[in-house]
Every structure is written in structure tokens, then in C-alpha cells.
Amino acid sequence: MSCQQIKQTRIELVQGDITLQEVDAIVNAANNSLLGGGGVDGAIHRAAGPQLLAECRTLKGCDTGDAKLTKGYRLAARHVIHTVGPVYGTPNAPQLLASAYRRSMEVAAENNIRTIAFPAISTGVYGYPLAEAAPIAIHTVIDSVKNGLEIDLVRFVLFTSNAQDAFKRALEDIAAHY
Ligand code: AR6
């Protein structure tokens, strides 16, 4: 595990399964329909149970780069923040990936969520290379904190050792400049 403290916020990197995290909210890397899929989305829906899909149906989808809140149902986390990252190579992908992290942080802060766990959004089915996605993820989260969002813990839960390495490198590079 690696970690850094930025203002009042602890930023952690761990390798593991996001569905098992005991935090106020976990973030789902969903698609525009919010009606489930593979990867981390499929794992979160399986772990939360069918009530999650029922609530997602009421949300009428989500734009790329935006985020919406549901309950966590059978998860240890009380909430799920569903965001939609861009497909790598589509127009404005870097801005939309940053927006997915920023909007997730904003939705958390608006709902009194103090501890949040993120997966590596867009780095699976959506094809974003880890070396490009990790600095955007870390930078955006640190900027949100520096701009005054009150979150106690941001934990990146990385599924593979490659993802863990890429995020560790980005956190070390970026934190060195703060
Ligand atoms: N915990 C943490 N990370 C995970 C887990 C897990 N249980 N399972 C996979 N990952 P992806 P995307 C990692 O494909 O690229 C879905 O079908 C995985 O190794 O889940 O944003 C949606 O419905 C990768 O690093 O999301 C969309 O259609 C990261 O999570 C589409 O995929 C993201 O991979 C979204 O694609």
C-alpha cells in the first residue's frame, strides 16, 4: 500500500477488489445506460444484488464524465457512485476522464460521503492505457481536494499489479510537486 496526505485528505493505493471495500462509497466504472455490464460494473452489481439494478433503472442513464449516486444494498459500502469514463481515443477523452473523477468527488462531498474508493476508470473494456489514465486520476483527485472538497479518504483500488505500479508512479510524481 502507498499513501499521501494532501490537506486533510489521505490518498491510498491498494491492490484488491473494490466490491469488498468498507468505505462510505465505492465508485463504479459504468456505461451510459447504467444498466450493468462486465468488468468492475458486473462485479459491483453481483455483489450488491438485484436491488441495485432496480434503482439504476430509475436514473435514466448517465452522460460520459458525469456521476450519479445510489445506495449500496448488500455491499459493505453504504453508497455506489456510478460514473462513466470515455472510450480511449474518442474526442476529449482526457477531459472526460478527469470529469468522471471530479464529478464523483463532487457527488460524494454533496452527500456527506467522507471515504471513497475508486477503480481505474476506463482502463479495462474502454481501453485507456494505465500510464495515461493514472496521472489524470491522481491529478484530478488532488485538485478536487485542493479546491476545498472535504473528503477524509480517497482509496484507489487497483485490480492488477500493473495498475498498482502505474498509480504508484503517478502518485509519487504528482505528490512531489505539491
Ligand atoms: N475491483 C477493482 N477493479 C476491478 C475489478 C474489481 N472487482 N474488476 C475489474 N477491475 P472495466 P471500463 C478493473 O472494464 O474500462 C463495463 O462493461 C479492471 O482491471 O471494468 O471503464 C461497463 O458496463 C480495470 O483496470 O471498466 C462499461 O460498458 C478497471 O477495473 C465498460 O465496462 C476498469 O475496467 C467500462 O469500461
Coordinates of N, CA and C and ligand atoms in Angstrom, one line a residue:
M1 N 0.8 -1.2 0.0 CA 0.0 0.0 0.0 C 0.9 1.3 0.0
S2 N 0.5 2.3 -0.8 CA 1.2 3.6 -0.7 C 0.2 4.6 -0.3
C3 N 0.6 5.7 0.3 CA -0.3 6.7 0.6 C 0.4 8.1 0.7
Q4 N -0.5 9.1 0.6 CA 0.0 10.5 0.7 C -1.1 11.3 1.4
Q5 N -0.7 12.3 2.1 CA -1.7 13.2 2.7 C -1.7 14.5 2.0
I6 N -2.9 14.9 1.5 CA -3.0 16.2 0.8 C -4.0 17.0 1.6
K7 N -3.6 18.1 2.2 CA -4.5 18.8 3.2 C -5.1 17.8 4.2
Q8 N -6.4 17.8 4.3 CA -7.0 16.9 5.3 C -7.3 15.5 4.7
T9 N -6.9 15.2 3.5 CA -7.3 14.0 2.8 C -6.2 13.0 2.6
R10 N -6.4 11.8 3.0 CA -5.5 10.7 2.8 C -5.7 10.1 1.5
I11 N -4.7 9.9 0.7 CA -4.9 9.2 -0.6 C -4.1 7.9 -0.6
E12 N -4.8 6.8 -0.8 CA -4.2 5.5 -0.6 C -4.3 4.7 -2.0
L13 N -3.3 3.9 -2.2 CA -3.4 3.0 -3.3 C -3.3 1.6 -2.7
V14 N -4.2 0.7 -3.1 CA -4.2 -0.7 -2.7 C -4.5 -1.6 -3.9
Q15 N -4.0 -2.8 -3.8 CA -4.3 -3.8 -4.8 C -5.5 -4.6 -4.2
G16 N -6.5 -4.8 -5.0 CA -7.6 -5.6 -4.4 C -8.9 -5.5 -5.2
D17 N -10.0 -5.9 -4.5 CA -11.3 -6.0 -5.2 C -12.2 -4.9 -4.6
I18 N -12.7 -4.0 -5.4 CA -13.4 -2.8 -4.9 C -14.7 -3.2 -4.2
T19 N -15.3 -4.3 -4.6 CA -16.6 -4.7 -4.0 C -16.5 -5.0 -2.5
L20 N -15.2 -5.2 -2.0 CA -15.1 -5.6 -0.6 C -14.7 -4.4 0.3
Q21 N -14.6 -3.2 -0.3 CA -14.1 -2.1 0.5 C -15.1 -1.6 1.5
E22 N -14.7 -1.3 2.7 CA -15.5 -0.8 3.8 C -15.3 0.7 3.8
V23 N -15.9 1.4 2.9 CA -15.9 2.9 2.8 C -17.3 3.4 2.7
D24 N -17.5 4.7 2.7 CA -18.9 5.2 2.6 C -19.4 5.0 1.2
A25 N -18.5 5.1 0.2 CA -19.0 4.9 -1.2 C -17.9 4.3 -2.0
I26 N -18.3 3.4 -2.9 CA -17.4 2.9 -4.0 C -17.9 3.5 -5.3
V27 N -16.9 3.7 -6.2 CA -17.3 4.3 -7.5 C -17.3 3.1 -8.5
N28 N -18.3 3.1 -9.3 CA -18.5 2.1 -10.4 C -18.1 2.7 -11.7
A29 N -17.3 2.0 -12.5 CA -17.0 2.4 -13.9 C -18.0 1.8 -14.8
A30 N -19.1 2.6 -14.9 CA -20.3 2.1 -15.6 C -20.3 2.5 -17.1
N31 N -21.4 2.3 -17.8 CA -21.6 2.8 -19.1 C -22.8 3.7 -19.1
N32 N -23.1 4.3 -20.3 CA -24.2 5.4 -20.3 C -25.6 4.9 -19.9
S33 N -25.8 3.6 -20.0 CA -27.1 3.1 -19.7 C -27.3 2.9 -18.2
L34 N -26.2 2.8 -17.4 CA -26.2 2.4 -16.0 C -27.0 1.1 -15.7
L35 N -27.1 0.2 -16.7 CA -27.9 -1.0 -16.5 C -27.0 -2.2 -16.4
G36 N -25.7 -2.0 -16.1 CA -24.8 -3.1 -15.8 C -24.0 -3.4 -17.0
G37 N -23.0 -4.3 -16.8 CA -22.1 -4.7 -17.9 C -21.1 -5.7 -17.3
G38 N -19.9 -5.7 -17.9 CA -18.8 -6.6 -17.4 C -17.9 -5.9 -16.5
G39 N -16.7 -6.4 -16.3 CA -15.6 -5.8 -15.5 C -16.1 -5.4 -14.1
V40 N -15.6 -4.3 -13.7 CA -15.9 -3.9 -12.3 C -17.4 -3.6 -12.1
D41 N -18.1 -3.2 -13.2 CA -19.5 -2.9 -13.2 C -20.3 -4.2 -12.9
G42 N -19.9 -5.3 -13.6 CA -20.6 -6.6 -13.3 C -20.3 -7.1 -11.9
A43 N -19.1 -6.9 -11.5 CA -18.7 -7.4 -10.1 C -19.5 -6.6 -9.0
I44 N -19.7 -5.3 -9.2 CA -20.4 -4.5 -8.2 C -21.9 -4.9 -8.2
H45 N -22.5 -5.1 -9.4 CA -23.9 -5.5 -9.4 C -24.1 -6.9 -8.8
R46 N -23.2 -7.8 -9.1 CA -23.3 -9.1 -8.5 C -23.2 -9.1 -7.0
A47 N -22.3 -8.2 -6.5 CA -22.1 -8.2 -5.0 C -23.2 -7.4 -4.3
A48 N -23.8 -6.4 -5.0 CA -24.8 -5.5 -4.4 C -26.2 -6.2 -4.4
G49 N -26.4 -7.0 -5.4 CA -27.7 -7.7 -5.5 C -28.6 -7.0 -6.5
P50 N -29.8 -7.6 -6.8 CA -30.7 -7.0 -7.8 C -31.3 -5.7 -7.5
Q51 N -31.4 -5.3 -6.2 CA -32.0 -4.0 -5.9 C -31.2 -2.9 -6.5
L52 N -29.9 -3.1 -6.7 CA -29.0 -2.0 -7.3 C -29.5 -1.8 -8.7
L53 N -29.7 -2.8 -9.5 CA -30.2 -2.6 -10.9 C -31.6 -1.9 -10.9
A54 N -32.4 -2.3 -10.0 CA -33.7 -1.7 -9.9 C -33.6 -0.2 -9.6
E55 N -32.7 0.2 -8.7 CA -32.6 1.7 -8.5 C -31.9 2.3 -9.7
C56 N -30.9 1.7 -10.4 CA -30.3 2.2 -11.6 C -31.3 2.5 -12.7
R57 N -32.3 1.6 -12.8 CA -33.3 1.8 -13.9 C -34.0 3.2 -13.7
T58 N -34.1 3.7 -12.5 CA -34.9 4.9 -12.2 C -34.0 6.1 -12.6
L59 N -32.7 6.0 -12.9 CA -31.8 7.1 -13.1 C -31.8 7.6 -14.5
K60 N -32.3 6.8 -15.4 CA -32.3 7.2 -16.8 C -31.0 7.5 -17.4
G61 N -30.0 6.7 -17.1 CA -28.7 6.7 -17.6 C -27.8 7.9 -17.1
C62 N -26.6 8.0 -17.7 CA -25.6 9.0 -17.2 C -24.7 9.4 -18.3
D63 N -24.5 10.7 -18.5 CA -23.6 11.1 -19.5 C -22.2 10.7 -19.2
T64 N -21.4 10.6 -20.2 CA -19.9 10.4 -20.1 C -19.3 11.6 -19.3
G65 N -18.6 11.3 -18.3 CA -18.0 12.3 -17.5 C -18.8 12.8 -16.3
D66 N -20.0 12.3 -16.2 CA -20.9 12.7 -15.1 C -21.0 11.5 -14.1
A67 N -21.7 11.7 -13.0 CA -21.7 10.7 -11.9 C -23.1 10.8 -11.2
K68 N -23.6 9.6 -10.8 CA -24.9 9.6 -10.1 C -24.8 8.6 -8.9
L69 N -25.6 8.9 -7.9 CA -25.5 8.2 -6.6 C -26.6 7.2 -6.4
T70 N -26.3 6.0 -5.9 CA -27.3 5.0 -5.5 C -26.9 4.5 -4.1
K71 N -27.8 3.7 -3.5 CA -27.5 3.0 -2.3 C -26.5 1.8 -2.6
G72 N -25.9 1.2 -1.6 CA -25.0 0.1 -1.8 C -25.6 -1.3 -1.6
Y73 N -26.8 -1.3 -1.1 CA -27.6 -2.6 -0.9 C -26.7 -3.6 -0.1
R74 N -26.4 -4.8 -0.7 CA -25.6 -5.8 0.0 C -24.1 -5.5 0.2
L75 N -23.6 -4.4 -0.4 CA -22.2 -4.1 -0.2 C -21.9 -3.6 1.2
A76 N -20.7 -3.7 1.6 CA -20.3 -3.1 2.8 C -20.4 -1.5 2.7
A77 N -20.1 -1.0 1.5 CA -20.2 0.4 1.3 C -21.7 0.8 1.3
R78 N -22.0 2.0 1.9 CA -23.4 2.4 2.0 C -23.9 3.0 0.7
H79 N -23.0 3.4 -0.2 CA -23.4 4.0 -1.4 C -22.5 3.5 -2.6
V80 N -23.1 3.6 -3.8 CA -22.3 3.5 -5.0 C -22.4 4.8 -5.8
I81 N -21.3 5.3 -6.3 CA -21.3 6.4 -7.2 C -21.0 5.9 -8.6
H82 N -22.0 6.0 -9.5 CA -21.8 5.4 -10.8 C -21.3 6.5 -11.7
T83 N -20.2 6.3 -12.3 CA -19.7 7.3 -13.3 C -19.4 6.6 -14.6
V84 N -19.2 7.4 -15.7 CA -19.0 6.8 -17.0 C -17.7 7.5 -17.5
G85 N -16.7 6.7 -17.7 CA -15.5 7.2 -18.3 C -15.6 7.1 -19.8
P86 N -14.6 7.8 -20.5 CA -14.6 7.8 -22.0 C -14.0 6.5 -22.5
V87 N -14.3 6.1 -23.8 CA -13.6 5.1 -24.5 C -12.3 5.8 -25.0
Y88 N -11.2 5.1 -24.8 CA -9.9 5.7 -25.2 C -9.9 6.0 -26.7
G89 N -9.4 7.2 -27.0 CA -9.3 7.6 -28.4 C -10.5 8.4 -28.9
T90 N -11.5 8.5 -28.2 CA -12.7 9.3 -28.6 C -12.4 10.8 -28.3
P91 N -13.1 11.7 -28.9 CA -12.8 13.2 -28.7 C -12.9 13.6 -27.2
N92 N -11.9 14.4 -26.8 CA -11.9 14.9 -25.4 C -11.8 13.8 -24.4
A93 N -11.2 12.7 -24.7 CA -11.1 11.6 -23.7 C -10.4 12.0 -22.4
P94 N -9.3 12.7 -22.5 CA -8.6 13.1 -21.3 C -9.5 14.0 -20.4
Q95 N -10.2 15.0 -21.0 CA -11.0 15.9 -20.2 C -12.2 15.1 -19.6
L96 N -12.7 14.2 -20.4 CA -13.9 13.4 -19.9 C -13.5 12.4 -18.8
L97 N -12.3 11.9 -18.9 CA -11.8 11.0 -17.8 C -11.6 11.8 -16.5
A98 N -11.0 13.0 -16.6 CA -10.9 13.9 -15.5 C -12.2 14.3 -14.9
S99 N -13.2 14.5 -15.8 CA -14.5 14.9 -15.3 C -15.2 13.7 -14.5
A100 N -15.0 12.5 -15.0 CA -15.6 11.4 -14.3 C -15.0 11.3 -12.8
Y101 N -13.8 11.6 -12.6 CA -13.2 11.6 -11.2 C -13.7 12.8 -10.5
R102 N -13.7 14.0 -11.2 CA -14.1 15.2 -10.5 C -15.6 15.2 -10.0
R103 N -16.5 14.7 -11.0 CA -17.9 14.7 -10.6 C -18.2 13.6 -9.5
S104 N -17.4 12.5 -9.5 CA -17.6 11.5 -8.5 C -17.2 12.1 -7.1
M105 N -16.1 12.9 -7.1 CA -15.7 13.6 -5.8 C -16.8 14.6 -5.4
E106 N -17.3 15.3 -6.4 CA -18.4 16.3 -6.0 C -19.6 15.7 -5.5
V107 N -20.1 14.6 -6.2 CA -21.3 13.9 -5.7 C -21.0 13.4 -4.3
A108 N -19.8 12.9 -4.0 CA -19.5 12.4 -2.7 C -19.6 13.5 -1.7
A109 N -19.0 14.6 -1.9 CA -19.0 15.7 -1.0 C -20.4 16.3 -0.7
E110 N -21.2 16.3 -1.8 CA -22.6 16.8 -1.7 C -23.4 15.9 -0.8
N111 N -23.0 14.7 -0.7 CA -23.8 13.7 0.1 C -23.2 13.3 1.4
N112 N -22.3 14.1 1.9 CA -21.6 13.8 3.2 C -20.8 12.5 3.2
I113 N -20.4 12.1 2.1 CA -19.5 10.9 2.0 C -18.1 11.3 2.3
R114 N -17.5 10.7 3.3 CA -16.2 11.1 3.8 C -15.1 10.2 3.3
T115 N -15.5 8.9 2.9 CA -14.5 7.9 2.5 C -14.9 7.3 1.2
I116 N -14.1 7.3 0.2 CA -14.5 6.9 -1.2 C -13.4 6.0 -1.8
A117 N -13.8 5.0 -2.5 CA -12.9 4.1 -3.2 C -13.2 4.1 -4.7
F118 N -12.1 4.3 -5.5 CA -12.2 4.4 -7.0 C -11.5 3.2 -7.6
P119 N -12.1 2.6 -8.7 CA -11.3 1.7 -9.6 C -10.6 2.6 -10.6
A120 N -9.8 1.9 -11.4 CA -9.1 2.6 -12.5 C -10.0 2.8 -13.7
I121 N -10.8 3.8 -13.7 CA -11.9 4.1 -14.6 C -11.3 4.1 -16.1
S122 N -12.0 3.4 -17.0 CA -11.7 3.4 -18.4 C -10.5 2.5 -18.8
T123 N -9.9 1.9 -17.8 CA -8.6 1.2 -18.2 C -8.9 -0.3 -18.5
G124 N -10.1 -0.8 -18.6 CA -10.4 -2.1 -18.9 C -11.0 -2.2 -20.3
V125 N -12.3 -2.5 -20.4 CA -13.0 -2.6 -21.7 C -12.9 -1.3 -22.5
Y126 N -12.8 -0.1 -21.9 CA -12.7 1.2 -22.6 C -11.3 1.5 -23.1
G127 N -10.3 0.7 -22.7 CA -9.0 0.7 -23.4 C -8.0 1.8 -23.1
Y128 N -8.3 2.5 -22.0 CA -7.3 3.6 -21.7 C -6.0 3.0 -21.2
P129 N -4.9 3.3 -21.7 CA -3.6 2.8 -21.2 C -3.4 3.3 -19.7
L130 N -2.9 2.4 -18.9 CA -2.7 2.8 -17.4 C -1.8 3.9 -17.3
A131 N -0.7 4.0 -18.1 CA 0.3 5.0 -17.9 C -0.3 6.4 -18.3
E132 N -1.4 6.5 -19.1 CA -2.0 7.7 -19.4 C -3.2 8.0 -18.4
A133 N -3.9 7.0 -18.0 CA -5.0 7.2 -17.1 C -4.6 7.5 -15.7
A134 N -3.5 6.9 -15.2 CA -3.2 7.1 -13.8 C -2.9 8.5 -13.4
P135 N -2.0 9.3 -14.2 CA -1.8 10.7 -13.8 C -3.0 11.5 -13.9
I136 N -3.9 11.3 -14.8 CA -5.2 12.0 -14.8 C -6.0 11.8 -13.6
A137 N -6.1 10.5 -13.2 CA -6.9 10.1 -12.0 C -6.3 10.8 -10.7
I138 N -5.0 10.7 -10.6 CA -4.4 11.3 -9.3 C -4.4 12.8 -9.3
H139 N -4.1 13.4 -10.5 CA -4.1 14.8 -10.6 C -5.5 15.4 -10.3
T140 N -6.5 14.8 -10.8 CA -7.9 15.3 -10.7 C -8.4 15.2 -9.2
V141 N -8.1 14.1 -8.6 CA -8.5 13.9 -7.2 C -7.7 14.9 -6.3
I142 N -6.4 15.1 -6.5 CA -5.7 16.0 -5.7 C -6.2 17.5 -5.9
D143 N -6.5 17.8 -7.2 CA -7.1 19.2 -7.5 C -8.4 19.4 -6.7
S144 N -9.2 18.3 -6.8 CA -10.6 18.5 -6.1 C -10.4 18.8 -4.6
V145 N -9.4 18.1 -4.0 CA -9.1 18.3 -2.6 C -8.6 19.7 -2.3
K146 N -7.6 20.1 -3.2 CA -7.0 21.4 -3.1 C -8.0 22.5 -3.3
N147 N -9.1 22.2 -4.1 CA -10.1 23.2 -4.3 C -11.2 23.2 -3.2
G148 N -11.0 22.4 -2.1 CA -11.8 22.5 -0.9 C -12.8 21.4 -0.7
L149 N -12.9 20.4 -1.5 CA -13.8 19.3 -1.2 C -13.4 18.6 0.0
E150 N -14.3 18.4 0.9 CA -13.9 17.8 2.2 C -14.2 16.3 2.2
I151 N -13.1 15.5 1.9 CA -13.2 14.1 1.9 C -12.0 13.6 2.8
D152 N -12.2 12.6 3.6 CA -11.2 12.2 4.5 C -10.2 11.2 3.9
L153 N -10.8 10.3 3.1 CA -10.0 9.2 2.5 C -10.4 9.0 1.0
V154 N -9.5 9.0 0.1 CA -9.7 8.5 -1.3 C -8.8 7.3 -1.5
R155 N -9.4 6.2 -1.7 CA -8.6 4.9 -1.9 C -8.8 4.5 -3.3
F156 N -7.7 4.3 -4.1 CA -7.7 3.7 -5.4 C -7.5 2.2 -5.2
V157 N -8.5 1.5 -5.7 CA -8.4 0.0 -5.5 C -8.1 -0.6 -6.9
L158 N -6.8 -1.0 -7.0 CA -6.3 -1.5 -8.3 C -6.3 -3.0 -8.4
F159 N -6.8 -3.5 -9.5 CA -7.1 -4.9 -9.6 C -5.8 -5.7 -9.9
T160 N -4.9 -5.1 -10.6 CA -3.7 -5.8 -11.1 C -2.4 -5.1 -10.6
S161 N -1.3 -5.9 -10.6 CA -0.1 -5.3 -10.1 C 0.4 -4.2 -11.1
N162 N 0.0 -4.4 -12.4 CA 0.4 -3.3 -13.4 C -0.3 -2.0 -13.1
A163 N -1.6 -2.1 -12.7 CA -2.4 -0.9 -12.4 C -1.8 -0.3 -11.1
Q164 N -1.5 -1.1 -10.2 CA -0.9 -0.6 -8.9 C 0.4 0.1 -9.2
D165 N 1.3 -0.4 -10.0 CA 2.6 0.2 -10.4 C 2.3 1.5 -11.1
A166 N 1.4 1.6 -12.0 CA 1.2 2.8 -12.8 C 0.7 3.9 -11.8
F167 N -0.2 3.6 -10.9 CA -0.8 4.6 -10.0 C 0.2 5.0 -9.0
K168 N 1.1 4.1 -8.6 CA 2.1 4.4 -7.6 C 3.1 5.4 -8.2
R169 N 3.5 5.2 -9.4 CA 4.4 6.1 -10.1 C 3.7 7.5 -10.2
A170 N 2.5 7.5 -10.6 CA 1.8 8.8 -10.8 C 1.6 9.5 -9.5
L171 N 1.3 8.8 -8.4 CA 1.2 9.5 -7.1 C 2.5 10.1 -6.6
E172 N 3.6 9.3 -6.8 CA 4.9 9.8 -6.4 C 5.3 11.0 -7.2
D173 N 5.1 11.0 -8.5 CA 5.4 12.1 -9.4 C 4.7 13.3 -9.0
I174 N 3.4 13.2 -8.9 CA 2.5 14.3 -8.7 C 2.6 14.9 -7.3
A175 N 2.6 14.0 -6.3 CA 2.7 14.5 -4.9 C 4.0 15.2 -4.6
A176 N 5.1 14.9 -5.4 CA 6.4 15.6 -5.2 C 6.3 17.0 -5.6
H177 N 5.3 17.4 -6.4 CA 5.1 18.8 -6.8 C 4.2 19.6 -5.9
Y178 N 3.6 19.0 -4.9 CA 2.7 19.7 -4.0 C 3.4 20.1 -2.7
Ligands
AR6_1 N1 -12.2 -4.3 -8.3 C1 -11.4 -3.3 -8.7 N2 -11.0 -3.1 -10.0 C2 -11.6 -4.0 -10.9 C3 -12.4 -5.1 -10.6 C4 -12.7 -5.2 -9.2 N3 -13.6 -6.2 -8.7 N4 -12.8 -5.8 -11.7 C5 -12.1 -5.2 -12.7 N5 -11.4 -4.1 -12.3 P1 -13.7 -2.1 -16.7 P2 -14.0 0.5 -18.1 C6 -10.5 -3.2 -13.0 O1 -13.6 -2.8 -17.9 O2 -12.7 0.3 -18.8 C7 -18.2 -2.4 -18.2 O3 -18.8 -3.5 -19.0 C8 -10.0 -3.6 -14.4 O4 -8.8 -4.4 -14.2 O5 -14.5 -2.6 -15.6 O6 -14.3 1.8 -17.5 C9 -19.2 -1.2 -18.1 O7 -20.5 -1.6 -18.1 C10 -9.7 -2.2 -15.0 O8 -8.4 -1.7 -14.6 O9 -14.3 -0.6 -16.9 C11 -18.8 -0.4 -19.4 O10 -19.5 -0.9 -20.5 C12 -10.7 -1.3 -14.3 O11 -11.3 -2.0 -13.3 C13 -17.3 -0.7 -19.6 O12 -17.1 -2.0 -18.9 C14 -11.8 -0.8 -15.3 O13 -12.2 -1.8 -16.2 C15 -16.5 0.3 -18.8 O14 -15.1 0.1 -19.1

